[in-house]
PDB file of C-alpha atoms in Angstrom:
ATOM      1  CA  MET O   1      18.770  34.653   2.918  1.00  0.00           C
ATOM      2  CA  THR O   2      17.113  32.344   0.358  1.00  0.00           C
ATOM      3  CA  ARG O   3      20.119  31.281  -1.787  1.00  0.00           C
ATOM      4  CA  ASP O   4      21.081  27.604  -1.678  1.00  0.00           C
ATOM      5  CA  ILE O   5      24.882  27.892  -1.125  1.00  0.00           C
ATOM      6  CA  LEU O   6      25.355  24.121  -1.328  1.00  0.00           C
ATOM      7  CA  ALA O   7      23.691  23.992  -4.760  1.00  0.00           C
ATOM      8  CA  GLN O   8      25.631  27.016  -5.981  1.00  0.00           C
ATOM      9  CA  HIS O   9      28.919  25.223  -5.314  1.00  0.00           C
ATOM     10  CA  PRO O  10      27.966  21.593  -6.061  1.00  0.00           C
ATOM     11  CA  GLU O  11      31.522  20.166  -6.415  1.00  0.00           C
ATOM     12  CA  LEU O  12      32.907  22.006  -3.391  1.00  0.00           C
ATOM     13  CA  PHE O  13      30.095  21.063  -1.027  1.00  0.00           C
ATOM     14  CA  LEU O  14      29.050  17.677  -2.313  1.00  0.00           C
ATOM     15  CA  GLY O  15      29.557  15.930   0.999  1.00  0.00           C
ATOM     16  CA  SER O  16      27.467  18.558   2.864  1.00  0.00           C
ATOM     17  CA  ARG O  17      24.749  18.346   0.248  1.00  0.00           C
ATOM     18  CA  LEU O  18      24.569  14.548   0.448  1.00  0.00           C
ATOM     19  CA  LYS O  19      24.428  14.823   4.267  1.00  0.00           C
ATOM     20  CA  ARG O  20      21.555  17.349   3.951  1.00  0.00           C
ATOM     21  CA  LEU O  21      19.694  14.970   1.564  1.00  0.00           C
ATOM     22  CA  ALA O  22      20.278  12.043   3.918  1.00  0.00           C
ATOM     23  CA  GLU O  23      18.968  13.992   6.892  1.00  0.00           C
ATOM     24  CA  ARG O  24      15.869  14.996   4.878  1.00  0.00           C
ATOM     25  CA  LEU O  25      15.147  11.384   3.953  1.00  0.00           C
ATOM     26  CA  GLN O  26      15.908  10.099   7.445  1.00  0.00           C
ATOM     27  CA  ALA O  27      13.430  12.658   8.920  1.00  0.00           C
ATOM     28  CA  ASP O  28      10.659  11.322   6.697  1.00  0.00           C
ATOM     29  CA  ALA O  29      11.728   7.700   7.381  1.00  0.00           C
ATOM     30  CA  ALA O  30      11.451   8.394  11.140  1.00  0.00           C
ATOM     31  CA  ARG O  31       7.886   9.639  10.694  1.00  0.00           C
ATOM     32  CA  ILE O  32       6.972   6.583   8.585  1.00  0.00           C
ATOM     33  CA  MET O  33       8.426   4.277  11.235  1.00  0.00           C
ATOM     34  CA  CYS O  34       6.605   6.107  14.021  1.00  0.00           C
ATOM     35  CA  ALA O  35       3.346   5.645  12.139  1.00  0.00           C
ATOM     36  CA  ALA O  36       4.138   1.949  11.952  1.00  0.00           C
ATOM     37  CA  ASP O  37       4.713   1.940  15.717  1.00  0.00           C
ATOM     38  CA  LEU O  38       8.334   0.805  15.408  1.00  0.00           C
ATOM     39  CA  PRO O  39      10.373   1.683  18.539  1.00  0.00           C
ATOM     40  CA  ILE O  40      13.607   2.370  16.620  1.00  0.00           C
ATOM     41  CA  GLN O  41      15.351   5.122  14.705  1.00  0.00           C
ATOM     42  CA  PRO O  42      16.005   4.803  10.924  1.00  0.00           C
ATOM     43  CA  ALA O  43      19.753   4.430  11.632  1.00  0.00           C
ATOM     44  CA  HIS O  44      19.064   1.263  13.701  1.00  0.00           C
ATOM     45  CA  PHE O  45      17.233  -0.488  10.867  1.00  0.00           C
ATOM     46  CA  PRO O  46      20.279  -1.498   8.788  1.00  0.00           C
ATOM     47  CA  LEU O  47      21.957  -3.101  11.796  1.00  0.00           C
ATOM     48  CA  LEU O  48      18.882  -5.138  12.639  1.00  0.00           C
ATOM     49  CA  ALA O  49      18.509  -6.102   8.958  1.00  0.00           C
ATOM     50  CA  ALA O  50      22.143  -7.311   8.880  1.00  0.00           C
ATOM     51  CA  ILE O  51      21.567  -9.580  11.848  1.00  0.00           C
ATOM     52  CA  ASP O  52      18.181 -10.689  10.509  1.00  0.00           C
ATOM     53  CA  SER O  53      19.639 -11.717   7.139  1.00  0.00           C
ATOM     54  CA  GLY O  54      23.069 -12.963   8.193  1.00  0.00           C
ATOM     55  CA  GLY O  55      22.566 -14.315  11.671  1.00  0.00           C
ATOM     56  CA  PRO O  56      24.485 -13.355  14.843  1.00  0.00           C
ATOM     57  CA  ALA O  57      27.396 -11.014  14.267  1.00  0.00           C
ATOM     58  CA  THR O  58      29.942  -9.080  16.292  1.00  0.00           C
ATOM     59  CA  VAL O  59      30.242  -5.285  16.282  1.00  0.00           C
ATOM     60  CA  THR O  60      33.302  -5.610  14.095  1.00  0.00           C
ATOM     61  CA  GLU O  61      31.473  -7.824  11.660  1.00  0.00           C
ATOM     62  CA  LEU O  62      28.463  -5.487  11.556  1.00  0.00           C
ATOM     63  CA  GLY O  63      30.731  -2.478  10.902  1.00  0.00           C
ATOM     64  CA  ALA O  64      32.330  -4.320   7.934  1.00  0.00           C
ATOM     65  CA  ALA O  65      28.911  -5.419   6.575  1.00  0.00           C
ATOM     66  CA  LEU O  66      27.466  -1.965   6.747  1.00  0.00           C
ATOM     67  CA  GLY O  67      30.546   0.112   6.025  1.00  0.00           C
ATOM     68  CA  ILE O  68      29.943   2.198   9.203  1.00  0.00           C
ATOM     69  CA  SER O  69      32.535   3.203  11.781  1.00  0.00           C
ATOM     70  CA  GLN O  70      32.798   1.064  14.901  1.00  0.00           C
ATOM     71  CA  PRO O  71      31.794   3.938  17.275  1.00  0.00           C
ATOM     72  CA  SER O  72      28.568   4.462  15.352  1.00  0.00           C
ATOM     73  CA  ILE O  73      27.848   0.736  15.357  1.00  0.00           C
ATOM     74  CA  THR O  74      28.528   0.594  19.106  1.00  0.00           C
ATOM     75  CA  ARG O  75      26.073   3.387  19.819  1.00  0.00           C
ATOM     76  CA  SER O  76      23.345   1.678  17.861  1.00  0.00           C
ATOM     77  CA  VAL O  77      24.136  -1.630  19.524  1.00  0.00           C
ATOM     78  CA  ARG O  78      23.862  -0.109  22.999  1.00  0.00           C
ATOM     79  CA  ALA O  79      20.498   1.517  22.073  1.00  0.00           C
ATOM     80  CA  LEU O  80      19.152  -1.794  20.665  1.00  0.00           C
ATOM     81  CA  LEU O  81      20.369  -3.720  23.755  1.00  0.00           C
ATOM     82  CA  ALA O  82      18.534  -1.210  25.974  1.00  0.00           C
ATOM     83  CA  LEU O  83      15.385  -1.736  23.912  1.00  0.00           C
ATOM     84  CA  GLY O  84      15.653  -5.460  24.296  1.00  0.00           C
ATOM     85  CA  LEU O  85      15.768  -6.024  20.549  1.00  0.00           C
ATOM     86  CA  ILE O  86      19.183  -7.740  20.422  1.00  0.00           C
ATOM     87  CA  GLU O  87      21.142  -9.805  22.887  1.00  0.00           C
ATOM     88  CA  PRO O  88      24.536 -11.559  23.088  1.00  0.00           C
ATOM     89  CA  ALA O  89      24.312 -14.980  21.457  1.00  0.00           C
ATOM     90  CA  HIS O  90      26.611 -16.222  24.165  1.00  0.00           C
ATOM     91  CA  HIS O  91      28.736 -14.763  26.952  1.00  0.00           C
ATOM     92  CA  ALA O  92      32.019 -13.029  26.191  1.00  0.00           C
ATOM     93  CA  GLY O  93      34.009 -10.345  27.928  1.00  0.00           C
ATOM     94  CA  ASP O  94      34.408  -7.707  25.301  1.00  0.00           C
ATOM     95  CA  LEU O  95      31.244  -6.285  23.618  1.00  0.00           C
ATOM     96  CA  ARG O  96      33.174  -6.174  20.345  1.00  0.00           C
ATOM     97  CA  LEU O  97      33.686  -9.909  20.461  1.00  0.00           C
ATOM     98  CA  LYS O  98      30.105 -10.923  21.405  1.00  0.00           C
ATOM     99  CA  PRO O  99      28.029 -12.244  18.538  1.00  0.00           C
ATOM    100  CA  LEU O 100      24.725 -10.281  18.710  1.00  0.00           C
ATOM    101  CA  ALA O 101      21.443 -11.933  17.883  1.00  0.00           C
ATOM    102  CA  LEU O 102      17.828 -10.754  17.551  1.00  0.00           C
ATOM    103  CA  THR O 103      15.578 -11.292  20.514  1.00  0.00           C
ATOM    104  CA  ALA O 104      12.006 -12.397  19.942  1.00  0.00           C
ATOM    105  CA  ALA O 105      10.990  -8.752  20.259  1.00  0.00           C
ATOM    106  CA  GLY O 106      13.706  -7.819  17.723  1.00  0.00           C
ATOM    107  CA  ALA O 107      12.454 -10.425  15.322  1.00  0.00           C
ATOM    108  CA  ALA O 108       8.954  -9.057  15.669  1.00  0.00           C
ATOM    109  CA  VAL O 109      10.163  -5.494  15.018  1.00  0.00           C
ATOM    110  CA  MET O 110      11.956  -6.675  11.938  1.00  0.00           C
ATOM    111  CA  ALA O 111       8.859  -8.624  10.700  1.00  0.00           C
ATOM    112  CA  ARG O 112       6.681  -5.559  11.213  1.00  0.00           C
ATOM    113  CA  GLY O 113       9.168  -3.287   9.483  1.00  0.00           C
ATOM    114  CA  LYS O 114       9.597  -5.600   6.469  1.00  0.00           C
ATOM    115  CA  ALA O 115       5.828  -5.973   6.187  1.00  0.00           C
ATOM    116  CA  LEU O 116       4.802  -2.370   6.832  1.00  0.00           C
ATOM    117  CA  VAL O 117       7.761  -0.106   5.955  1.00  0.00           C
ATOM    118  CA  TRP O 118       9.988  -1.796   3.390  1.00  0.00           C
ATOM    119  CA  PRO O 119       7.508  -2.342   0.494  1.00  0.00           C
ATOM    120  CA  PRO O 120       5.993   1.201   0.424  1.00  0.00           C
ATOM    121  CA  VAL O 121       9.388   2.920   0.998  1.00  0.00           C
ATOM    122  CA  THR O 122      11.009   0.836  -1.739  1.00  0.00           C
ATOM    123  CA  ALA O 123       8.219   1.731  -4.156  1.00  0.00           C
ATOM    124  CA  ALA O 124       8.348   5.419  -3.178  1.00  0.00           C
ATOM    125  CA  VAL O 125      12.101   5.686  -3.676  1.00  0.00           C
ATOM    126  CA  ALA O 126      11.887   3.849  -6.997  1.00  0.00           C
ATOM    127  CA  GLU O 127       9.255   6.369  -8.138  1.00  0.00           C
ATOM    128  CA  LEU O 128      11.337   9.263  -6.724  1.00  0.00           C
ATOM    129  CA  CYS O 129      14.464   8.212  -8.712  1.00  0.00           C
ATOM    130  CA  ALA O 130      12.778   7.038 -11.919  1.00  0.00           C
ATOM    131  CA  GLY O 131      13.901   8.821 -15.077  1.00  0.00           C
ATOM    132  CA  LEU O 132      16.583  11.021 -13.560  1.00  0.00           C
ATOM    133  CA  GLU O 133      19.129  11.947 -16.248  1.00  0.00           C
ATOM    134  CA  GLY O 134      22.537  13.619 -16.438  1.00  0.00           C
ATOM    135  CA  ASP O 135      25.626  13.314 -14.219  1.00  0.00           C
ATOM    136  CA  LEU O 136      25.489  12.833 -10.495  1.00  0.00           C
ATOM    137  CA  LEU O 137      25.208  16.486  -9.648  1.00  0.00           C
ATOM    138  CA  THR O 138      22.424  17.045 -12.158  1.00  0.00           C
ATOM    139  CA  GLN O 139      20.533  13.988 -10.790  1.00  0.00           C
ATOM    140  CA  LEU O 140      21.050  15.301  -7.258  1.00  0.00           C
ATOM    141  CA  SER O 141      19.387  18.581  -8.213  1.00  0.00           C
ATOM    142  CA  GLY O 142      16.506  16.730  -9.833  1.00  0.00           C
ATOM    143  CA  LEU O 143      16.051  14.568  -6.749  1.00  0.00           C
ATOM    144  CA  GLU O 144      15.923  17.579  -4.435  1.00  0.00           C
ATOM    145  CA  ALA O 145      13.446  19.277  -6.806  1.00  0.00           C
ATOM    146  CA  ARG O 146      11.179  16.237  -6.703  1.00  0.00           C
ATOM    147  CA  LEU O 147      11.326  16.107  -2.934  1.00  0.00           C
ATOM    148  CA  ASP O 148      10.393  19.807  -2.809  1.00  0.00           C
ATOM    149  CA  GLN O 149       7.287  18.918  -4.869  1.00  0.00           C
ATOM    150  CA  ARG O 150       6.353  15.814  -2.858  1.00  0.00           C
ATOM    151  CA  SER O 151       8.218  14.403   0.185  1.00  0.00           C
ATOM    152  CA  LEU O 152       9.082  10.806   0.743  1.00  0.00           C
ATOM    153  CA  LEU O 153       6.469  10.711   3.485  1.00  0.00           C
ATOM    154  CA  ASP O 154       3.762  11.877   1.059  1.00  0.00           C
ATOM    155  CA  ARG O 155       4.888   9.343  -1.533  1.00  0.00           C
ATOM    156  CA  VAL O 156       4.620   6.482   0.926  1.00  0.00           C
ATOM    157  CA  GLY O 157       1.181   7.443   2.098  1.00  0.00           C
ATOM    158  CA  ALA O 158      -0.820   6.001   4.984  1.00  0.00           C
ATOM    159  CA  PRO O 159       0.393   2.649   6.368  1.00  0.00           C
ATOM    160  CA  LEU O 160      -1.511  -0.373   7.422  1.00  0.00           C
ATOM    161  CA  ARG O 161      -2.857  -0.044  10.942  1.00  0.00           C
ATOM    162  CA  ILE O 162      -4.145  -2.246  13.742  1.00  0.00           C
ATOM    163  CA  ARG O 163      -7.723  -2.135  14.990  1.00  0.00           C
ATOM    164  CA  GLU O 164      -8.782  -3.614  18.332  1.00  0.00           C
ATOM    165  CA  TYR O 165     -11.903  -5.828  18.570  1.00  0.00           C
ATOM    166  CA  THR O 166     -15.288  -4.188  19.045  1.00  0.00           C
ATOM    167  CA  ASP O 167     -18.633  -5.931  18.728  1.00  0.00           C
ATOM    168  CA  ASP O 168     -19.406  -4.090  15.476  1.00  0.00           C
ATOM    169  CA  LEU O 169     -16.417  -5.858  13.966  1.00  0.00           C
ATOM    170  CA  ALA O 170     -17.664  -9.357  14.871  1.00  0.00           C
ATOM    171  CA  GLY O 171     -19.135  -9.694  11.417  1.00  0.00           C
ATOM    172  CA  GLU O 172     -15.793  -8.938   9.809  1.00  0.00           C
ATOM    173  CA  PHE O 173     -14.102 -11.535  12.062  1.00  0.00           C
ATOM    174  CA  GLU O 174     -16.552 -14.208  10.914  1.00  0.00           C
ATOM    175  CA  ARG O 175     -16.574 -13.196   7.223  1.00  0.00           C
ATOM    176  CA  ILE O 176     -12.832 -13.113   6.692  1.00  0.00           C
ATOM    177  CA  ASN O 177     -12.195 -16.421   8.457  1.00  0.00           C
ATOM    178  CA  ALA O 178     -15.195 -18.238   6.945  1.00  0.00           C
ATOM    179  CA  GLU O 179     -13.999 -17.146   3.484  1.00  0.00           C
ATOM    180  CA  TRP O 180     -10.489 -18.411   4.116  1.00  0.00           C
ATOM    181  CA  ILE O 181     -11.504 -21.746   5.709  1.00  0.00           C
ATOM    182  CA  ALA O 182     -14.083 -22.521   3.041  1.00  0.00           C
ATOM    183  CA  SER O 183     -11.516 -21.866   0.294  1.00  0.00           C
ATOM    184  CA  MET O 184      -9.311 -24.794   1.503  1.00  0.00           C
ATOM    185  CA  PHE O 185     -11.254 -26.846   4.044  1.00  0.00           C
ATOM    186  CA  THR O 186     -14.661 -27.486   5.487  1.00  0.00           C
ATOM    187  CA  LEU O 187     -16.070 -25.260   8.244  1.00  0.00           C
ATOM    188  CA  GLU O 188     -16.168 -27.374  11.408  1.00  0.00           C
ATOM    189  CA  ASP O 189     -18.395 -27.048  14.503  1.00  0.00           C
ATOM    190  CA  ASN O 190     -15.541 -25.507  16.504  1.00  0.00           C
ATOM    191  CA  ASP O 191     -15.134 -22.860  13.797  1.00  0.00           C
ATOM    192  CA  ARG O 192     -18.845 -22.063  13.888  1.00  0.00           C
ATOM    193  CA  LYS O 193     -18.820 -21.754  17.700  1.00  0.00           C
ATOM    194  CA  ILE O 194     -15.869 -19.365  17.692  1.00  0.00           C
ATOM    195  CA  LEU O 195     -16.768 -17.289  14.655  1.00  0.00           C
ATOM    196  CA  GLY O 196     -20.429 -17.033  15.674  1.00  0.00           C
ATOM    197  CA  ASN O 197     -19.675 -15.632  19.168  1.00  0.00           C
ATOM    198  CA  PRO O 198     -16.186 -14.196  19.442  1.00  0.00           C
ATOM    199  CA  ARG O 199     -16.910 -12.148  22.492  1.00  0.00           C
ATOM    200  CA  GLU O 200     -18.018 -15.119  24.564  1.00  0.00           C
ATOM    201  CA  THR O 201     -15.437 -17.603  23.246  1.00  0.00           C
ATOM    202  CA  ILE O 202     -12.394 -15.255  23.104  1.00  0.00           C
ATOM    203  CA  ILE O 203     -12.736 -11.781  24.565  1.00  0.00           C
ATOM    204  CA  ASP O 204     -14.700 -12.538  27.781  1.00  0.00           C
ATOM    205  CA  ARG O 205     -12.250 -15.391  28.568  1.00  0.00           C
ATOM    206  CA  GLY O 206      -9.231 -13.056  28.550  1.00  0.00           C
ATOM    207  CA  GLY O 207      -8.217 -13.354  24.904  1.00  0.00           C
ATOM    208  CA  ILE O 208      -7.786 -10.691  22.249  1.00  0.00           C
ATOM    209  CA  ILE O 209      -8.802 -10.225  18.615  1.00  0.00           C
ATOM    210  CA  LEU O 210      -6.901  -7.812  16.369  1.00  0.00           C
ATOM    211  CA  PHE O 211      -7.720  -6.571  12.822  1.00  0.00           C
ATOM    212  CA  VAL O 212      -5.439  -5.075  10.192  1.00  0.00           C
ATOM    213  CA  GLU O 213      -6.875  -2.197   8.142  1.00  0.00           C
ATOM    214  CA  ALA O 214      -5.595  -0.885   4.807  1.00  0.00           C
ATOM    215  CA  PRO O 215      -6.218   2.768   3.803  1.00  0.00           C
ATOM    216  CA  GLY O 216      -8.936   3.091   1.208  1.00  0.00           C
ATOM    217  CA  ILE O 217      -9.916  -0.641   1.570  1.00  0.00           C
ATOM    218  CA  GLY O 218     -10.910  -1.206   5.210  1.00  0.00           C
ATOM    219  CA  ILE O 219     -10.429  -4.342   7.273  1.00  0.00           C
ATOM    220  CA  ILE O 220      -8.387  -6.923   5.351  1.00  0.00           C
ATOM    221  CA  GLY O 221      -7.290  -9.421   8.002  1.00  0.00           C
ATOM    222  CA  THR O 222      -7.675 -10.612  11.544  1.00  0.00           C
ATOM    223  CA  CYS O 223      -6.069 -12.848  14.183  1.00  0.00           C
ATOM    224  CA  ALA O 224      -6.900 -13.929  17.749  1.00  0.00           C
ATOM    225  CA  LEU O 225      -5.292 -15.150  20.931  1.00  0.00           C
ATOM    226  CA  MET O 226      -7.744 -17.507  22.642  1.00  0.00           C
ATOM    227  CA  ARG O 227      -7.377 -18.833  26.179  1.00  0.00           C
ATOM    228  CA  ILE O 228      -7.547 -22.641  26.235  1.00  0.00           C
ATOM    229  CA  ASP O 229      -6.707 -23.384  29.857  1.00  0.00           C
ATOM    230  CA  ASP O 230      -4.867 -21.795  32.826  1.00  0.00           C
ATOM    231  CA  THR O 231      -1.500 -21.786  31.118  1.00  0.00           C
ATOM    232  CA  ALA O 232      -2.130 -22.115  27.342  1.00  0.00           C
ATOM    233  CA  PHE O 233      -3.372 -19.732  24.620  1.00  0.00           C
ATOM    234  CA  GLU O 234      -4.008 -20.676  21.040  1.00  0.00           C
ATOM    235  CA  LEU O 235      -3.093 -18.293  18.237  1.00  0.00           C
ATOM    236  CA  THR O 236      -6.065 -18.855  16.036  1.00  0.00           C
ATOM    237  CA  LYS O 237      -8.333 -17.589  13.257  1.00  0.00           C
ATOM    238  CA  MET O 238      -5.571 -15.765  11.403  1.00  0.00           C
ATOM    239  CA  ALA O 239      -6.735 -14.858   7.901  1.00  0.00           C
ATOM    240  CA  VAL O 240      -6.317 -12.190   5.256  1.00  0.00           C
ATOM    241  CA  THR O 241      -8.811 -11.479   2.536  1.00  0.00           C
ATOM    242  CA  GLU O 242      -8.000 -12.876  -0.898  1.00  0.00           C
ATOM    243  CA  ALA O 243      -8.169  -9.439  -2.553  1.00  0.00           C
ATOM    244  CA  ALA O 244      -5.625  -7.961  -0.092  1.00  0.00           C
ATOM    245  CA  ARG O 245      -2.926 -10.636  -0.260  1.00  0.00           C
ATOM    246  CA  GLY O 246       0.500  -9.509  -1.335  1.00  0.00           C
ATOM    247  CA  ARG O 247       0.520  -6.523   1.014  1.00  0.00           C
ATOM    248  CA  LYS O 248       2.303  -8.559   3.747  1.00  0.00           C
ATOM    249  CA  ALA O 249      -0.637  -7.756   6.046  1.00  0.00           C
ATOM    250  CA  GLY O 250      -0.462 -11.234   7.551  1.00  0.00           C
ATOM    251  CA  GLU O 251       3.170 -10.815   8.515  1.00  0.00           C
ATOM    252  CA  PHE O 252       2.498  -7.425  10.026  1.00  0.00           C
ATOM    253  CA  LEU O 253      -0.534  -8.712  11.972  1.00  0.00           C
ATOM    254  CA  LEU O 254       1.345 -11.759  13.293  1.00  0.00           C
ATOM    255  CA  ALA O 255       4.244  -9.618  14.449  1.00  0.00           C
ATOM    256  CA  VAL O 256       1.937  -7.337  16.353  1.00  0.00           C
ATOM    257  CA  ILE O 257      -0.052 -10.115  18.010  1.00  0.00           C
ATOM    258  CA  LEU O 258       3.176 -11.805  19.119  1.00  0.00           C
ATOM    259  CA  GLU O 259       4.262  -8.597  20.772  1.00  0.00           C
ATOM    260  CA  ARG O 260       0.871  -8.527  22.573  1.00  0.00           C
ATOM    261  CA  ALA O 261       1.291 -12.156  23.619  1.00  0.00           C
ATOM    262  CA  ALA O 262       4.713 -11.401  25.049  1.00  0.00           C
ATOM    263  CA  ALA O 263       3.240  -8.499  27.062  1.00  0.00           C
ATOM    264  CA  MET O 264       0.549 -10.810  28.408  1.00  0.00           C
ATOM    265  CA  GLN O 265       3.243 -13.148  29.720  1.00  0.00           C
ATOM    266  CA  ILE O 266       1.571 -16.176  28.244  1.00  0.00           C
ATOM    267  CA  GLU O 267       3.201 -19.393  29.397  1.00  0.00           C
ATOM    268  CA  THR O 268       2.304 -21.563  26.388  1.00  0.00           C
ATOM    269  CA  LEU O 269       1.330 -20.132  22.999  1.00  0.00           C
ATOM    270  CA  TYR O 270       0.611 -22.555  20.174  1.00  0.00           C
ATOM    271  CA  LEU O 271      -1.189 -22.798  16.856  1.00  0.00           C
ATOM    272  CA  LEU O 272      -2.834 -25.601  14.862  1.00  0.00           C
ATOM    273  CA  THR O 273      -2.675 -25.734  11.103  1.00  0.00           C
ATOM    274  CA  ASN O 274      -2.445 -28.053   8.087  1.00  0.00           C
ATOM    275  CA  THR O 275       0.373 -28.919   5.739  1.00  0.00           C
ATOM    276  CA  LYS O 276      -1.684 -27.440   2.869  1.00  0.00           C
ATOM    277  CA  CYS O 277      -0.960 -24.009   4.404  1.00  0.00           C
ATOM    278  CA  GLY O 278       2.666 -24.002   3.340  1.00  0.00           C
ATOM    279  CA  ALA O 279       3.091 -20.219   3.067  1.00  0.00           C
ATOM    280  CA  ALA O 280       1.537 -19.670   6.498  1.00  0.00           C
ATOM    281  CA  ILE O 281       3.784 -22.392   8.048  1.00  0.00           C
ATOM    282  CA  HIS O 282       6.832 -20.689   6.539  1.00  0.00           C
ATOM    283  CA  LEU O 283       5.765 -17.371   8.035  1.00  0.00           C
ATOM    284  CA  TYR O 284       5.212 -18.968  11.472  1.00  0.00           C
ATOM    285  CA  GLU O 285       8.678 -20.529  11.308  1.00  0.00           C
ATOM    286  CA  LYS O 286      10.182 -17.207  10.257  1.00  0.00           C
ATOM    287  CA  LEU O 287       8.741 -15.486  13.341  1.00  0.00           C
ATOM    288  CA  GLY O 288       9.950 -18.109  15.748  1.00  0.00           C
ATOM    289  CA  PHE O 289       7.384 -20.953  15.916  1.00  0.00           C
ATOM    290  CA  ASP O 290       8.689 -24.519  16.107  1.00  0.00           C
ATOM    291  CA  HIS O 291       6.935 -27.782  15.256  1.00  0.00           C
ATOM    292  CA  ASP O 292       5.737 -29.359  18.480  1.00  0.00           C
ATOM    293  CA  ALA O 293       4.663 -33.011  18.789  1.00  0.00           C
ATOM    294  CA  ASP O 294       3.524 -32.535  22.412  1.00  0.00           C
ATOM    295  CA  ILE O 295       1.204 -29.704  21.417  1.00  0.00           C
ATOM    296  CA  MET O 296      -0.138 -31.922  18.655  1.00  0.00           C
ATOM    297  CA  GLN O 297      -0.926 -34.658  21.063  1.00  0.00           C
ATOM    298  CA  ARG O 298      -2.518 -32.327  23.647  1.00  0.00           C
ATOM    299  CA  TYR O 299      -4.540 -30.006  21.446  1.00  0.00           C
ATOM    300  CA  GLY O 300      -4.461 -31.329  17.840  1.00  0.00           C
ATOM    301  CA  ALA O 301      -7.842 -33.060  18.104  1.00  0.00           C
ATOM    302  CA  ARG O 302      -9.592 -29.667  18.380  1.00  0.00           C
ATOM    303  CA  TYR O 303      -9.857 -29.673  14.543  1.00  0.00           C
ATOM    304  CA  GLU O 304     -10.267 -32.524  12.091  1.00  0.00           C
ATOM    305  CA  ARG O 305      -8.052 -30.714   9.571  1.00  0.00           C
ATOM    306  CA  CYS O 306      -5.169 -30.239  11.978  1.00  0.00           C
ATOM    307  CA  ASN O 307      -1.986 -32.215  11.092  1.00  0.00           C
ATOM    308  CA  VAL O 308       0.576 -29.563  12.155  1.00  0.00           C
ATOM    309  CA  ALA O 309       1.053 -28.074  15.668  1.00  0.00           C
ATOM    310  CA  MET O 310       3.546 -25.402  16.500  1.00  0.00           C
ATOM    311  CA  SER O 311       4.579 -23.420  19.633  1.00  0.00           C
ATOM    312  CA  ILE O 312       6.769 -20.410  20.373  1.00  0.00           C
ATOM    313  CA  ALA O 313       8.813 -19.402  23.358  1.00  0.00           C
ATOM    314  CA  LEU O 314       7.938 -15.808  24.207  1.00  0.00           C
TER     315      LEU O 314
END
């Protein structure tokens, strides 16, 4: 049987047809999120987004904000609690009355999703819907025809991806960072020491260096976790190439490296920067860093340009 019964009776089976379209789009969205290494289902994303934008909320409040039934919200909440992406903001007896907040891991997943999934999916859906004419049923047929020609997954294309450090990428680590530092500051001796020998100064001392790669372009950004002493690591040498800015690669990279830092059970994680780097400071604050006078006193002298120190509780 090859006939499309739902399309043959568009008014009668509108609900079923919309459900079929939703399932088709959700299936592609799941593949896109899997490629972005997000540990959630597409149905979980709106709930996380509601908490991310509006702050802690109860199950009842989330249901009202999303227009979704309470049993569906509760299922998603239980799944996200099990994944450690949300937590009660304070103790209460009834789950429906507990304001739910993002954990650090949940904030990192949201940051990665907004950096890696939201922009290309938004652009792909805008392209998919552009120029559709006629009434709702006619537009629905046009939308399905366009998806038959080219799926949402194909329209989004390949996402950004993370590359681990290898010695053949040492030159990229030095180039990207030297380019960024020189554009705003003066390269200092500590910069030269680290950039000139990343294996000795970072990798061999238990740190990590990650790179972000864009399809068709190559390596566009990098960031490192560098061991400073027995308890402290510095998040350092985070930079994105000038030509690749606007892709949210920095936010994606920062979210991933914070996940790695949490897995390493680092006791103290801090960064040093300068007030001239306003956009970067805003990003650090967004992902959970706080300004820290004690860190400034203990480590700020490592760079002449440093006048801002921040730390994060993992």
